Short mmCIF file of C-alpha atoms and ligand atoms in Angstrom, two decimals:
data_model
loop_
_atom_site.label_atom_id
_atom_site.label_comp_id
_atom_site.label_asym_id
_atom_site.label_seq_id
_atom_site.Cartn_x
_atom_site.Cartn_y
_atom_site.Cartn_z
CA MET T 177 0.00 0.00 0.00
CA ASN T 178 1.25 3.48 -0.77
CA GLN T 179 0.73 6.37 1.65
CA HIS T 180 -2.44 7.51 -0.13
CA GLU T 181 -4.02 4.04 0.03
CA ARG T 182 -3.05 3.74 3.70
CA THR T 183 -4.77 7.01 4.53
CA ALA T 184 -7.91 5.86 2.68
CA PHE T 185 -7.79 2.45 4.46
CA PHE T 186 -7.73 3.99 7.94
CA SER T 187 -10.32 6.56 7.03
CA ILE T 188 -12.77 3.79 5.98
CA LEU T 189 -12.10 1.80 9.17
CA GLU T 190 -12.54 4.80 11.44
CA THR T 191 -15.65 6.03 9.59
CA ALA T 192 -17.31 2.64 10.11
CA VAL T 193 -16.68 2.83 13.84
CA ARG T 194 -17.58 6.54 14.09
CA GLN T 195 -21.05 5.99 12.67
CA ALA T 196 -21.82 3.34 15.29
CA ASP T 197 -19.79 4.63 18.24
CA PRO T 198 -18.22 8.10 18.21
CA GLU T 199 -16.59 7.63 21.62
CA VAL T 200 -14.61 4.54 20.67
CA ALA T 201 -13.87 6.08 17.26
CA ALA T 202 -12.31 9.09 18.99
CA ALA T 203 -10.11 6.80 21.11
CA LEU T 204 -9.05 4.84 18.01
CA GLY T 205 -8.13 8.00 16.13
CA ASN T 206 -6.17 9.33 19.10
CA GLU T 207 -4.29 6.06 19.49
CA ARG T 208 -3.39 6.05 15.79
CA ARG T 209 -2.07 9.61 16.12
CA ARG T 210 -0.16 8.71 19.31
CA GLU T 211 1.54 5.82 17.51
CA ASN T 212 2.22 8.02 14.52
CA ASP T 213 3.60 11.07 16.34
CA GLY T 214 5.72 9.46 19.08
CA LEU T 215 8.79 7.26 19.36
CA GLU T 216 7.83 3.71 20.33
CA LEU T 217 10.74 2.09 22.13
CA ILE T 218 8.90 -0.56 24.15
CA ALA T 219 10.84 -3.72 23.31
CA SER T 220 7.75 -5.95 23.12
CA GLU T 221 5.84 -3.74 20.68
CA ASN T 222 5.79 -3.43 16.93
CA PHE T 223 3.60 -2.11 14.10
CA VAL T 224 1.72 -4.62 11.95
CA SER T 225 1.15 -4.22 8.23
CA PRO T 226 -2.25 -3.15 6.82
CA ALA T 227 -2.59 -6.76 5.55
CA VAL T 228 -2.27 -8.17 9.08
CA LEU T 229 -4.67 -5.50 10.41
CA ALA T 230 -7.21 -6.28 7.70
CA ALA T 231 -7.10 -10.02 8.42
CA MET T 232 -7.64 -9.28 12.12
CA GLY T 233 -10.64 -7.10 11.29
CA SER T 234 -12.18 -9.78 9.06
CA VAL T 235 -15.34 -11.90 9.07
CA MET T 236 -13.44 -14.84 10.52
CA THR T 237 -14.13 -13.30 13.94
CA ASN T 238 -17.68 -14.61 13.47
CA LYS T 239 -16.77 -18.29 13.32
CA TYR T 240 -16.78 -20.92 16.05
CA ALA T 241 -14.21 -23.61 15.25
CA GLU T 242 -13.49 -25.63 18.39
CA GLY T 243 -11.15 -28.47 17.47
CA TYR T 244 -8.51 -28.53 14.72
CA PRO T 245 -8.60 -28.40 10.89
CA ALA T 246 -10.75 -31.27 9.51
CA LYS T 247 -11.63 -32.29 13.11
CA ARG T 248 -13.99 -29.57 14.31
CA TYR T 249 -16.95 -29.60 16.64
CA TYR T 250 -18.83 -27.11 14.42
CA GLY T 251 -20.02 -27.10 10.79
CA GLY T 252 -19.02 -24.52 8.21
CA CYS T 253 -15.31 -24.63 9.00
CA GLU T 254 -13.98 -25.25 5.48
CA PHE T 255 -12.56 -21.76 5.02
CA VAL T 256 -11.24 -21.16 8.51
CA ASP T 257 -9.54 -24.56 8.11
CA VAL T 258 -7.66 -23.12 5.13
CA ALA T 259 -6.44 -20.20 7.25
CA GLU T 260 -5.32 -22.42 10.13
CA GLU T 261 -3.54 -24.90 7.83
CA LEU T 262 -1.70 -22.03 6.15
CA ALA T 263 -0.68 -20.62 9.54
CA ARG T 264 0.53 -24.02 10.81
CA ASN T 265 2.47 -24.86 7.64
CA ARG T 266 4.11 -21.45 7.43
CA ALA T 267 5.09 -21.63 11.10
CA LYS T 268 6.73 -25.01 10.44
CA GLN T 269 8.60 -23.57 7.47
CA LEU T 270 9.65 -20.47 9.40
CA PHE T 271 10.98 -22.30 12.47
CA GLY T 272 11.78 -25.76 11.11
CA CYS T 273 9.62 -27.43 13.77
CA ASP T 274 7.71 -30.72 13.45
CA HIS T 275 4.44 -29.38 14.80
CA ALA T 276 2.92 -25.96 15.46
CA ASN T 277 -0.25 -25.12 17.38
CA VAL T 278 -1.32 -21.62 16.36
CA GLN T 279 -4.41 -21.39 18.59
CA PRO T 280 -3.10 -19.90 21.87
CA HIS T 281 -4.75 -16.53 22.41
CA SER T 282 -1.57 -15.12 23.96
CA GLY T 283 1.93 -15.96 25.09
CA ALA T 284 0.63 -16.60 28.60
CA GLN T 285 -1.84 -19.20 27.32
CA ALA T 286 0.80 -20.85 25.15
CA ASN T 287 2.91 -21.34 28.28
CA MET T 288 -0.06 -22.53 30.32
CA SER T 289 -0.83 -25.23 27.76
CA VAL T 290 2.73 -26.56 27.93
CA TYR T 291 2.53 -26.72 31.73
CA LEU T 292 -0.75 -28.59 31.43
CA ALA T 293 0.78 -31.02 28.92
CA THR T 294 3.88 -31.72 31.02
CA CYS T 295 3.34 -31.14 34.74
CA GLN T 296 1.10 -31.99 37.68
CA PRO T 297 0.29 -29.48 40.43
CA GLY T 298 3.14 -29.49 42.95
CA ASP T 299 5.83 -30.52 40.45
CA VAL T 300 9.13 -28.67 40.53
CA ILE T 301 9.77 -26.27 37.64
CA PHE T 302 12.61 -23.82 37.03
CA GLY T 303 12.22 -20.34 35.58
CA MET T 304 14.46 -17.32 35.35
CA ASP T 305 13.65 -14.83 38.10
CA LEU T 306 11.42 -11.96 36.95
CA SER T 307 13.80 -9.28 38.17
CA HIS T 308 16.65 -10.98 36.29
CA GLY T 309 14.77 -10.90 32.99
CA GLY T 310 12.24 -13.75 33.21
CA HIS T 311 8.47 -13.53 32.67
CA LEU T 312 5.54 -13.63 35.10
CA THR T 313 4.39 -16.93 33.56
CA HIS T 314 7.75 -18.54 34.36
CA GLY T 315 6.81 -19.08 37.99
CA HIS T 316 6.09 -15.72 39.62
CA PRO T 317 4.22 -16.23 42.92
CA LEU T 318 1.27 -14.07 41.75
CA ASN T 319 0.89 -16.02 38.49
CA TYR T 320 -0.90 -19.38 38.11
CA SER T 321 2.52 -20.91 37.33
CA GLY T 322 3.85 -19.88 40.72
CA LYS T 323 0.64 -20.87 42.50
CA THR T 324 0.46 -24.31 40.88
CA PHE T 325 4.06 -25.53 40.87
CA LYS T 326 7.03 -25.55 43.20
CA VAL T 327 9.18 -22.97 41.50
CA VAL T 328 12.94 -22.70 41.80
CA PRO T 329 14.12 -19.46 40.19
CA TYR T 330 17.54 -19.17 38.58
CA LEU T 331 19.51 -15.97 38.28
CA VAL T 332 22.14 -14.09 36.33
CA ARG T 333 25.70 -13.77 37.67
CA GLN T 334 26.35 -10.59 39.61
CA ASP T 335 29.59 -9.82 37.75
CA THR T 336 28.57 -10.43 34.13
CA GLU T 337 24.78 -10.07 34.51
CA THR T 338 24.43 -13.05 32.14
CA ILE T 339 22.70 -16.35 32.98
CA ASP T 340 24.61 -18.34 35.58
CA TYR T 341 24.64 -21.67 33.74
CA ASP T 342 26.90 -23.33 36.35
CA ALA T 343 24.51 -22.46 39.15
CA LEU T 344 21.63 -23.67 36.96
CA ARG T 345 23.34 -27.05 36.53
CA ASP T 346 23.88 -27.33 40.31
CA LEU T 347 20.26 -26.42 41.00
CA ALA T 348 19.04 -29.00 38.46
CA LYS T 349 21.12 -31.76 40.08
CA GLN T 350 19.83 -30.76 43.49
CA HIS T 351 16.11 -30.28 42.74
CA ARG T 352 15.53 -32.63 39.74
CA PRO T 353 12.87 -30.42 38.11
CA LYS T 354 10.20 -31.77 35.79
CA LEU T 355 10.55 -28.80 33.46
CA ILE T 356 13.14 -26.08 32.93
CA VAL T 357 11.69 -22.92 31.45
CA CYS T 358 14.10 -20.65 29.59
CA GLY T 359 13.68 -17.51 27.53
CA ALA T 360 13.10 -14.01 28.82
CA SER T 361 11.39 -10.63 28.58
CA ALA T 362 14.23 -8.41 29.68
CA TYR T 363 17.48 -10.17 28.90
CA PRO T 364 19.69 -8.48 26.30
CA ARG T 365 22.07 -11.36 25.58
CA THR T 366 22.07 -14.51 23.44
CA ILE T 367 20.62 -17.46 25.35
CA ASP T 368 22.53 -20.75 25.08
CA PHE T 369 19.57 -23.06 24.47
CA THR T 370 21.85 -26.01 23.65
CA LEU T 371 23.57 -25.74 27.02
CA ILE T 372 20.29 -25.35 28.91
CA ALA T 373 18.85 -28.40 27.11
CA ASP T 374 21.98 -30.41 28.04
CA ILE T 375 21.65 -29.36 31.67
CA ALA T 376 17.96 -30.29 31.68
CA HIS T 377 18.39 -33.64 29.99
CA GLU T 378 21.30 -34.60 32.30
CA SER T 379 18.93 -34.24 35.23
CA GLY T 380 15.91 -35.82 33.54
CA ALA T 381 13.99 -32.58 32.94
CA MET T 382 12.18 -31.38 29.84
CA VAL T 383 12.73 -27.90 28.45
CA MET T 384 10.32 -25.21 27.37
CA ALA T 385 12.02 -22.35 25.53
CA ASP T 386 9.87 -19.22 25.47
CA ILE T 387 11.09 -17.13 22.54
CA ALA T 388 8.31 -14.50 22.79
CA HIS T 389 10.79 -11.66 22.37
CA ILE T 390 13.43 -13.12 20.07
CA ALA T 391 11.20 -15.14 17.70
CA GLY T 392 12.00 -12.86 14.76
CA MET T 393 15.74 -13.36 15.14
CA VAL T 394 15.28 -17.11 15.60
CA ALA T 395 13.10 -17.32 12.46
CA VAL T 396 15.78 -15.77 10.25
CA GLY T 397 18.74 -17.52 11.93
CA MET T 398 20.12 -14.45 13.70
CA HIS T 399 19.72 -16.01 17.16
CA PRO T 400 20.47 -19.73 17.72
CA SER T 401 17.25 -21.72 17.57
CA PRO T 402 15.99 -23.79 20.50
CA VAL T 403 13.81 -25.88 18.17
CA PRO T 404 16.28 -28.78 17.64
CA HIS T 405 17.15 -28.99 21.36
CA CYS T 406 14.03 -28.27 23.41
CA GLU T 407 10.88 -30.37 23.70
CA TYR T 408 8.62 -27.30 23.54
CA VAL T 409 9.11 -23.83 22.09
CA THR T 410 6.51 -21.16 22.83
CA THR T 411 6.24 -17.67 21.42
CA THR T 412 4.06 -14.65 21.02
CA THR T 413 3.31 -13.55 17.47
CA HIS T 414 3.14 -9.79 18.08
CA LYS T 415 6.64 -8.81 19.21
CA THR T 416 9.60 -9.11 16.81
CA LEU T 417 7.48 -11.47 14.66
CA ARG T 418 5.30 -8.44 13.80
CA GLY T 419 2.02 -10.33 13.62
CA PRO T 420 -1.30 -10.06 15.46
CA ARG T 421 -1.43 -10.19 19.28
CA GLY T 422 -1.35 -13.92 20.05
CA GLY T 423 0.65 -17.02 20.92
CA MET T 424 1.93 -20.27 19.45
CA VAL T 425 3.51 -23.53 20.65
CA MET T 426 5.92 -25.70 18.67
CA CYS T 427 6.98 -29.23 19.58
CA LYS T 428 8.29 -32.56 18.31
CA SER T 429 5.83 -34.86 16.48
CA GLU T 430 5.58 -37.38 19.31
CA LEU T 431 4.39 -34.64 21.70
CA ALA T 432 1.94 -33.05 19.27
CA GLU T 433 -1.25 -34.89 20.18
CA ALA T 434 -0.94 -34.24 23.91
CA LEU T 435 -0.02 -30.61 23.29
CA ASP T 436 -3.04 -30.03 21.03
CA LYS T 437 -5.30 -31.51 23.73
CA ALA T 438 -3.73 -29.23 26.32
CA VAL T 439 -4.48 -26.11 24.22
CA PHE T 440 -8.03 -27.27 23.40
CA PRO T 441 -9.93 -28.40 25.42
CA GLY T 442 -7.32 -28.00 28.18
CA VAL T 443 -6.82 -24.26 28.36
CA GLN T 444 -9.06 -22.64 25.74
CA GLY T 445 -12.42 -22.89 24.02
CA GLY T 446 -13.03 -21.60 20.51
CA PRO T 447 -9.96 -20.37 18.64
CA LEU T 448 -9.78 -16.76 17.38
CA MET T 449 -9.96 -17.57 13.67
CA HIS T 450 -9.51 -13.94 12.54
CA ILE T 451 -6.30 -13.78 14.58
CA ILE T 452 -5.16 -17.14 13.19
CA ALA T 453 -5.76 -15.80 9.65
CA ALA T 454 -3.66 -12.76 10.58
CA LYS T 455 -0.93 -15.05 11.97
CA ALA T 456 -0.85 -16.80 8.56
CA VAL T 457 -0.44 -13.42 6.84
CA ALA T 458 2.32 -12.34 9.24
CA PHE T 459 4.19 -15.64 8.77
CA ALA T 460 3.99 -15.22 4.98
CA GLU T 461 5.49 -11.75 5.43
CA ALA T 462 8.22 -13.17 7.69
CA LEU T 463 9.16 -15.71 5.01
CA GLN T 464 10.00 -12.87 2.58
CA PRO T 465 13.61 -11.68 2.12
CA SER T 466 12.50 -8.19 3.22
CA TYR T 467 11.76 -9.52 6.73
CA ARG T 468 15.28 -10.87 7.03
CA GLU T 469 16.58 -7.42 6.10
CA TYR T 470 14.26 -5.92 8.70
CA ILE T 471 15.67 -8.14 11.46
CA ALA T 472 19.25 -7.33 10.42
CA LYS T 473 18.43 -3.59 10.60
CA LEU T 474 16.70 -3.90 13.95
CA LEU T 475 19.78 -5.61 15.40
CA GLU T 476 22.12 -2.99 13.95
CA ASN T 477 19.87 -0.24 15.34
CA ALA T 478 19.97 -1.84 18.80
CA LYS T 479 23.78 -1.97 18.72
CA VAL T 480 24.05 1.67 17.65
CA LEU T 481 21.47 2.92 20.16
CA CYS T 482 23.14 0.97 22.96
CA ALA T 483 26.66 2.19 22.09
CA SER T 484 25.43 5.78 21.77
CA LEU T 485 23.80 5.66 25.22
CA GLN T 486 26.99 4.18 26.67
CA GLU T 487 29.07 6.97 25.11
CA LEU T 488 26.75 9.43 26.84
CA GLY T 489 27.59 7.77 30.15
CA TRP T 490 24.65 5.40 30.71
CA ARG T 491 25.36 2.01 32.23
CA MET T 492 23.75 -0.89 30.38
CA VAL T 493 22.87 -4.18 32.07
CA SER T 494 25.43 -6.83 30.99
CA GLY T 495 27.43 -4.08 29.28
CA GLY T 496 25.59 -4.19 25.96
CA THR T 497 23.20 -6.15 23.79
CA ASP T 498 23.12 -9.06 21.32
CA THR T 499 19.42 -8.63 20.60
CA HIS T 500 16.70 -6.08 19.89
CA LEU T 501 16.62 -4.82 23.48
CA MET T 502 18.76 -3.20 26.14
CA LEU T 503 18.33 -2.16 29.75
CA ILE T 504 19.67 1.04 31.22
CA ASN T 505 20.65 0.58 34.85
CA LEU T 506 19.87 3.99 36.33
CA GLY T 507 21.60 3.01 39.59
CA ALA T 508 20.32 2.77 43.14
CA ASP T 509 21.06 6.48 43.69
CA GLY T 510 19.91 7.65 40.25
CA ILE T 511 16.33 8.45 39.23
CA SER T 512 13.99 5.46 39.38
CA GLY T 513 12.72 3.53 36.37
CA LYS T 514 9.23 4.87 37.06
CA LYS T 515 10.42 8.48 37.01
CA ALA T 516 12.42 7.86 33.85
CA GLU T 517 9.42 6.28 32.13
CA ASP T 518 7.17 9.21 33.11
CA ARG T 519 9.68 11.82 32.00
CA LEU T 520 10.38 10.17 28.66
CA GLY T 521 6.63 9.80 28.16
CA LYS T 522 6.20 13.57 28.52
CA ALA T 523 8.76 13.95 25.74
CA GLY T 524 6.88 11.59 23.38
CA ILE T 525 9.30 8.70 23.93
CA THR T 526 7.56 5.52 25.11
CA VAL T 527 9.62 3.01 27.13
CA ASN T 528 8.86 0.83 30.12
CA LYS T 529 10.40 0.84 33.56
CA ASN T 530 12.01 -2.44 34.54
CA THR T 531 13.82 -3.95 37.45
CA VAL T 532 17.50 -4.67 36.96
CA PRO T 533 19.29 -7.75 38.36
CA PHE T 534 19.68 -7.50 42.16
CA ASP T 535 17.45 -4.39 42.18
CA THR T 536 16.83 -2.77 45.55
CA ARG T 537 13.65 -0.98 44.38
CA LYS T 538 10.20 -2.61 44.11
CA PRO T 539 9.09 -3.85 40.64
CA TYR T 540 6.50 -1.05 40.32
CA ILE T 541 9.32 1.54 40.73
CA GLY T 542 12.40 -0.29 39.40
CA SER T 543 15.92 0.98 38.75
CA GLY T 544 15.98 0.43 35.02
CA VAL T 545 14.31 1.17 31.74
CA ARG T 546 13.97 -1.34 28.93
CA ILE T 547 14.44 -0.05 25.41
CA GLY T 548 13.94 -1.89 22.12
CA THR T 549 14.24 -1.14 18.42
CA PRO T 550 11.59 -3.36 16.69
CA ALA T 551 8.94 -0.64 16.29
CA VAL T 552 11.15 2.28 15.22
CA THR T 553 12.92 -0.02 12.74
CA THR T 554 9.55 -0.98 11.21
CA ARG T 555 9.01 2.75 10.60
CA GLY T 556 12.23 2.80 8.58
CA MET T 557 14.56 4.47 11.06
CA GLY T 558 18.27 3.64 10.88
CA PRO T 559 21.58 4.23 12.68
CA ASN T 560 21.53 8.03 12.29
CA GLU T 561 18.12 8.23 13.93
CA MET T 562 19.35 5.90 16.72
CA LYS T 563 22.21 8.30 17.51
CA ALA T 564 19.72 11.18 17.57
CA ILE T 565 17.33 9.20 19.82
CA ALA T 566 20.14 8.43 22.29
CA LYS T 567 20.80 12.17 22.62
CA LEU T 568 17.10 12.91 23.12
CA ILE T 569 16.84 10.26 25.85
CA ASP T 570 19.98 11.61 27.50
CA ARG T 571 18.66 15.20 27.52
CA VAL T 572 15.35 14.14 29.09
CA LEU T 573 16.86 11.91 31.76
CA ARG T 574 19.45 14.48 32.85
CA THR T 575 17.09 17.30 33.74
CA GLU T 576 14.11 18.11 35.94
CA ASP T 577 13.33 21.05 33.67
CA GLU T 578 9.96 20.48 32.02
CA THR T 579 10.67 23.02 29.28
CA VAL T 580 13.48 20.74 28.07
CA TRP T 581 11.07 17.77 27.98
CA ALA T 582 8.62 19.85 25.92
CA GLN T 583 11.41 20.92 23.58
CA VAL T 584 12.42 17.29 23.07
CA LYS T 585 8.78 16.40 22.39
CA GLY T 586 8.82 18.86 19.48
CA GLU T 587 11.97 17.23 18.11
CA VAL T 588 10.45 13.76 18.56
CA GLU T 589 7.41 14.79 16.54
CA ALA T 590 9.58 16.19 13.77
CA LEU T 591 11.58 12.94 13.66
CA ALA T 592 8.40 10.85 13.62
CA LYS T 593 6.92 12.96 10.82
CA ALA T 594 9.84 12.06 8.59
CA PHE T 595 8.90 8.35 8.97
CA PRO T 596 5.13 8.25 8.48
CA LEU T 597 3.42 5.15 9.78
CA TYR T 598 -0.37 5.02 9.55
CA GLY T 599 -1.02 8.45 7.96
C1 LIG X 125 5.48 -11.16 26.32
C2 LIG X 125 5.88 -12.45 26.90
C3 LIG X 125 4.94 -13.44 27.23
C4 LIG X 125 3.45 -13.21 27.31
O1 LIG X 125 2.80 -12.83 26.24
P1 LIG X 125 1.30 -12.28 26.38
O2 LIG X 125 0.83 -12.40 24.97
O3 LIG X 125 1.41 -10.89 26.89
O4 LIG X 125 0.56 -13.18 27.29
C5 LIG X 125 5.41 -14.67 27.66
N1 LIG X 125 6.72 -14.90 27.78
C6 LIG X 125 7.64 -13.97 27.52
C7 LIG X 125 9.08 -14.31 27.68
C8 LIG X 125 7.25 -12.70 27.08
O5 LIG X 125 8.18 -11.77 26.86
#
């Protein structure tokens, strides 16, 4: 779509909503402008193509299709079956897995279905600690995973701030877990899935690798793949994969039947067929050479942004990044992550506060901010813009002066205007 067609596309969508519901239409228009005019640096966010959006907004939302292609509990599934088969086959091609279940409504549900397929309540599971980069669904006490299983968290090393694989091996020998969960939400370094799988298998555990954040790099071979080594691989489809909001589970053929039963009827009812159609579209896009180029650019942008922030004096967790994301450690005596997030927000720069390893502040306050390049790279920004963004972030974080934040906001809008998104 060219810029003119895009503008027409959004105008039709918003007109349809406005006629039925002016209040929601106003919120939609404002959100589109917010995305268009600001700098989106939240590492888990991205911007989908009009094709993915259109598939999500399609008539397939109307269809009940409990079950799987050719084995449904409802009639009239011949066309949604086509969409689900395309999504499954493209996922297999993209990740080289034996089996893919594309029905999980989210990353959290993808993980829940693997727990249901592998563990009994009270079993011991391992997950990386939330404040060291893990995810809530990897055993946090407030999450069903933490409430259902005996969770042993593993950590990063204090000196390198990278996963302490030796300690993980010792823990595995000591606790003999049923399942080791690896993968992270706020970990900037390459994860050694082969080593984790070896550690797990030595102690009789299975492995679930959650690649929610790094799926895009894994798909194009720019992060080592867990697929050959781990029994289960889960992901979201809306982060670096740049598809609709949703989840997916991959596994070996011999585990497929039990996994499918765990997703439906174990965890979910009717699948979201419009979202599954949009997953198929996003996977087709990810199989194009242009997606590979996108991932290469996003990684280069992360390196440049990280190095530029370091040159300006900011300390990065683990001293850098191998991925699409980085974490500034603002320090125990610096401003908090919450303050930094608020301040940057006032300047039109969206990030999220985050804890850092061995943080002394509470998670809601945090001593870090997480920054990622997937969304700004989708807009077409490159290394020069990353250097400029580092300076904007630096100016905002170093002053209490609101006039400076407002000034930066003007510069952010000018930068965003040069890379139009949704018109
Ligand atoms: C984002 C994320 C999830 C959860 O995805 P939702 O779709 O928000 O439920 C799970 N695991 C990891 C590692 C994530 O980063």
